[in-house]
mmCIF file of C-alpha atoms in Angstrom:
data_model
loop_
_atom_site.group_PDB
_atom_site.id
_atom_site.type_symbol
_atom_site.label_atom_id
_atom_site.label_comp_id
_atom_site.label_asym_id
_atom_site.label_seq_id
_atom_site.Cartn_x
_atom_site.Cartn_y
_atom_site.Cartn_z
ATOM 1 C CA MET A 13 -34.107 -139.407 36.770
ATOM 2 C CA ALA A 14 -31.332 -142.086 36.650
ATOM 3 C CA SER A 15 -31.733 -145.237 34.791
ATOM 4 C CA GLU A 16 -31.938 -147.418 37.757
ATOM 5 C CA ASP A 17 -34.693 -145.284 39.322
ATOM 6 C CA MET A 18 -36.540 -145.723 36.179
ATOM 7 C CA MET A 19 -36.233 -149.460 36.143
ATOM 8 C CA MET A 20 -37.471 -149.593 39.691
ATOM 9 C CA HIS A 21 -40.453 -147.451 39.101
ATOM 10 C CA TYR A 22 -41.446 -148.361 35.674
ATOM 11 C CA GLY A 23 -40.212 -151.855 35.585
ATOM 12 C CA LEU A 24 -37.912 -151.623 32.348
ATOM 13 C CA THR A 25 -36.113 -154.439 30.869
ATOM 14 C CA PRO A 26 -32.408 -154.446 30.720
ATOM 15 C CA TYR A 27 -32.626 -153.549 26.922
ATOM 16 C CA GLU A 28 -34.815 -150.694 27.665
ATOM 17 C CA SER A 29 -32.713 -149.252 30.369
ATOM 18 C CA TRP A 30 -29.648 -149.632 28.136
ATOM 19 C CA LYS A 31 -31.355 -147.855 25.327
ATOM 20 C CA ILE A 32 -32.294 -145.062 27.687
ATOM 21 C CA SER A 33 -28.837 -144.624 28.988
ATOM 22 C CA GLU A 34 -27.437 -144.741 25.525
ATOM 23 C CA LYS A 35 -29.717 -141.960 24.324
ATOM 24 C CA SER A 36 -28.998 -139.881 27.326
ATOM 25 C CA GLY A 37 -25.220 -140.309 26.742
ATOM 26 C CA ARG A 38 -25.558 -138.911 23.201
ATOM 27 C CA ARG A 39 -26.991 -135.485 24.247
ATOM 28 C CA PRO A 40 -24.690 -132.854 23.089
ATOM 29 C CA SER A 41 -22.526 -131.071 25.722
ATOM 30 C CA GLY A 42 -21.460 -127.380 25.847
ATOM 31 C CA ALA A 43 -18.015 -128.029 24.531
ATOM 32 C CA ALA A 44 -19.585 -129.940 21.541
ATOM 33 C CA ILE A 45 -21.780 -127.142 20.740
ATOM 34 C CA ALA A 46 -18.946 -124.486 21.013
ATOM 35 C CA GLY A 47 -16.748 -126.675 18.753
ATOM 36 C CA LEU A 48 -19.637 -126.914 16.118
ATOM 37 C CA VAL A 49 -19.971 -123.227 16.164
ATOM 38 C CA LEU A 50 -16.319 -122.323 15.909
ATOM 39 C CA GLY A 51 -15.858 -124.833 13.157
ATOM 40 C CA SER A 52 -18.655 -123.442 11.170
ATOM 41 C CA VAL A 53 -17.263 -119.964 11.633
ATOM 42 C CA GLY A 54 -13.756 -121.365 10.521
ATOM 43 C CA VAL A 55 -15.333 -122.918 7.324
ATOM 44 C CA ALA A 56 -17.162 -119.504 6.624
ATOM 45 C CA ALA A 57 -14.089 -117.480 7.072
ATOM 46 C CA GLY A 58 -12.089 -119.956 4.858
ATOM 47 C CA ILE A 59 -14.731 -119.885 2.050
ATOM 48 C CA GLY A 60 -14.800 -115.882 2.308
ATOM 49 C CA ALA A 61 -11.033 -115.695 2.167
ATOM 50 C CA TRP A 62 -10.971 -117.943 -0.816
ATOM 51 C CA VAL A 63 -13.730 -116.029 -2.630
ATOM 52 C CA PHE A 64 -12.634 -112.418 -1.647
ATOM 53 C CA GLY A 65 -8.927 -112.885 -1.071
ATOM 54 C CA PRO A 66 -8.006 -112.201 -4.756
ATOM 55 C CA VAL A 67 -10.015 -109.001 -4.761
ATOM 56 C CA VAL A 68 -8.400 -107.535 -1.589
ATOM 57 C CA ALA A 69 -4.969 -108.598 -2.872
ATOM 58 C CA ASN A 70 -5.417 -106.878 -6.141
ATOM 59 C CA ASN A 71 -6.720 -103.832 -4.379
ATOM 60 C CA ARG A 72 -3.599 -103.791 -2.228
ATOM 61 C CA ALA A 73 -1.379 -104.435 -5.065
ATOM 62 C CA LYS A 74 -2.895 -101.504 -6.867
ATOM 63 C CA GLY A 75 -2.225 -99.238 -3.661
ATOM 64 C CA ILE A 76 1.252 -100.328 -3.286
ATOM 65 C CA GLU A 77 1.863 -99.805 -7.102
ATOM 66 C CA ALA A 78 0.437 -96.271 -6.851
ATOM 67 C CA LEU A 79 2.466 -95.504 -3.717
ATOM 68 C CA ALA A 80 5.765 -96.925 -5.419
ATOM 69 C CA ASN A 81 5.020 -94.753 -8.549
ATOM 70 C CA MET A 82 4.565 -91.561 -6.368
ATOM 71 C CA GLN A 83 7.892 -92.380 -4.733
ATOM 72 C CA TYR A 84 9.576 -93.074 -8.101
ATOM 73 C CA GLN A 85 8.423 -89.633 -9.325
ATOM 74 C CA ALA A 86 9.697 -87.796 -6.039
ATOM 75 C CA ASN A 87 12.964 -89.615 -6.434
ATOM 76 C CA ASN A 88 13.312 -88.634 -9.997
ATOM 77 C CA GLN A 89 12.539 -84.927 -9.115
ATOM 78 C CA GLN A 90 15.125 -85.104 -6.476
ATOM 79 C CA ILE A 91 17.709 -86.570 -8.800
ATOM 80 C CA ASN A 92 17.143 -84.007 -11.358
ATOM 81 C CA LEU A 93 17.506 -81.324 -8.744
ATOM 82 C CA LEU A 94 20.754 -82.692 -7.601
ATOM 83 C CA THR A 95 22.145 -83.134 -11.020
ATOM 84 C CA SER A 96 21.346 -79.510 -12.017
ATOM 85 C CA LEU A 97 22.915 -78.313 -8.623
ATOM 86 C CA LEU A 98 26.051 -80.475 -9.241
ATOM 87 C CA ALA A 99 26.272 -79.193 -12.781
ATOM 88 C CA ALA A 100 26.122 -75.506 -11.529
ATOM 89 C CA GLU A 101 28.656 -76.083 -8.906
ATOM 90 C CA ARG A 102 31.011 -77.859 -11.347
ATOM 91 C CA THR A 103 30.698 -74.944 -13.635
ATOM 92 C CA GLU A 104 31.613 -72.377 -10.845
ATOM 93 C CA ARG A 105 34.441 -74.632 -9.756
ATOM 94 C CA VAL A 106 35.983 -74.824 -13.251
ATOM 95 C CA ALA A 107 35.597 -70.922 -13.631
ATOM 96 C CA GLN A 108 37.192 -70.236 -10.239
ATOM 97 C CA GLY A 109 40.034 -72.801 -11.294
ATOM 98 C CA THR A 110 40.605 -70.699 -14.493
ATOM 99 C CA THR A 111 40.677 -67.532 -12.508
ATOM 100 C CA ILE A 112 42.998 -68.929 -9.934
ATOM 101 C CA SER A 113 45.362 -70.394 -12.626
ATOM 102 C CA GLN A 114 45.330 -67.067 -14.491
ATOM 103 C CA THR A 115 46.152 -65.347 -11.260
ATOM 104 C CA ILE A 116 49.109 -67.591 -10.685
ATOM 105 C CA THR A 117 50.402 -67.381 -14.226
ATOM 106 C CA ASP A 118 50.236 -63.481 -14.057
ATOM 107 C CA SER A 119 51.945 -63.426 -10.645
ATOM 108 C CA ILE A 120 54.717 -65.592 -12.013
ATOM 109 C CA SER A 121 55.049 -63.651 -15.105
ATOM 110 C CA GLY A 122 54.754 -60.306 -13.407
ATOM 111 C CA GLN A 123 51.819 -59.374 -15.529
ATOM 112 C CA GLN A 124 48.552 -59.032 -13.895
ATOM 113 C CA THR A 125 45.349 -58.474 -15.970
ATOM 114 C CA SER A 126 41.681 -58.164 -14.898
ATOM 115 C CA GLN A 127 38.394 -57.744 -16.567
ATOM 116 C CA LEU A 128 35.844 -55.518 -15.204
ATOM 117 C CA THR A 129 32.022 -56.159 -15.199
ATOM 118 C CA ALA A 130 29.848 -53.793 -17.203
ATOM 119 C CA GLN A 131 28.750 -51.942 -14.012
ATOM 120 C CA GLN A 132 32.415 -51.637 -12.756
ATOM 121 C CA ALA A 133 33.415 -50.213 -16.207
ATOM 122 C CA ALA A 134 30.593 -47.686 -16.291
ATOM 123 C CA GLU A 135 31.375 -46.582 -12.718
ATOM 124 C CA LEU A 136 35.100 -46.329 -13.490
ATOM 125 C CA SER A 137 34.294 -44.129 -16.591
ATOM 126 C CA SER A 138 32.032 -41.844 -14.662
ATOM 127 C CA ILE A 139 34.699 -41.340 -11.939
ATOM 128 C CA GLN A 140 37.408 -40.733 -14.612
ATOM 129 C CA SER A 141 35.221 -38.195 -16.289
ATOM 130 C CA LEU A 142 34.580 -36.214 -13.079
ATOM 131 C CA GLN A 143 38.225 -36.298 -12.385
ATOM 132 C CA GLN A 144 39.049 -34.668 -15.703
ATOM 133 C CA THR A 145 36.399 -32.035 -15.243
ATOM 134 C CA LEU A 146 37.642 -31.160 -11.809
ATOM 135 C CA LEU A 147 41.245 -31.011 -13.195
ATOM 136 C CA ASN A 148 40.199 -28.706 -16.076
ATOM 137 C CA ASP A 149 38.412 -26.473 -13.710
ATOM 138 C CA ALA A 150 41.322 -26.272 -11.372
ATOM 139 C CA VAL A 151 43.700 -25.394 -13.971
ATOM 140 C CA THR A 152 41.506 -22.767 -15.673
ATOM 141 C CA GLY A 153 40.536 -21.187 -12.317
ATOM 142 C CA ARG A 154 36.927 -21.879 -12.539
ATOM 143 C CA SER A 155 36.968 -23.659 -9.330
ATOM 144 C CA SER A 156 37.832 -20.912 -6.896
ATOM 145 C CA LEU A 157 37.018 -20.519 -3.327
ATOM 146 C CA ASN A 158 34.414 -17.807 -4.160
ATOM 147 C CA PRO A 159 31.686 -19.050 -6.605
ATOM 148 C CA THR A 160 30.735 -15.534 -7.498
ATOM 149 C CA PRO A 161 32.963 -13.801 -10.044
ATOM 150 C CA VAL A 162 35.224 -11.179 -8.521
ATOM 151 C CA THR A 163 36.558 -8.076 -10.375
ATOM 152 C CA ILE A 164 39.607 -6.369 -9.013
ATOM 153 C CA TYR A 165 38.914 -3.025 -7.384
ATOM 154 C CA ARG A 166 40.317 0.223 -9.052
ATOM 155 C CA ALA A 167 40.410 3.590 -7.330
ATOM 156 C CA PRO A 168 38.206 6.148 -9.012
ATOM 157 C CA ALA A 169 40.034 8.188 -11.581
ATOM 158 C CA PRO A 170 39.459 12.181 -11.661
ATOM 159 C CA CYS A 171 36.631 13.285 -13.821
ATOM 160 C CA GLY A 172 37.989 14.756 -17.105
ATOM 161 C CA CYS A 173 35.039 17.068 -17.866
ATOM 162 C CA PRO A 174 35.593 20.893 -18.018
ATOM 163 C CA GLY A 175 33.025 21.742 -15.280
ATOM 164 C CA CYS A 176 34.637 19.686 -12.686
ATOM 165 C CA ASN A 177 37.596 20.645 -10.730
ATOM 166 C CA GLY A 178 38.938 17.396 -10.733
#
């Protein structure tokens, strides 16, 4: 009921009607209740962040530090691998440069020398040994076309015994 209706029915004084309208005007609205709830939640979230913020930040920092450490180790391994590959490449380049400069020097001076590997030297030695054996067999006649020994044929001679006529 409105305050005017109350005054007419109940016969309220102006003060009583003012008091009733004052009290009814102070009733909380939906927006005020929503603001109170949201404000309370905000205060609770702020207190929670203040209390638990350092713990979360510390854990996050430890995770980031662990990740950085793993990346550092992986980078060190890659750098070590690249360093060893560069050292091997440089060694090969220096050896190749020596070989090329020796070849140029030999070509200019008219002398050419080379060095054989152990396998090349062994193969060359076995080939030379085989060549010498084949040459010796050819010179001595041991390597003929017929592998079985051949004796030269002689016609039979007449028998020299007294009983034969011949």
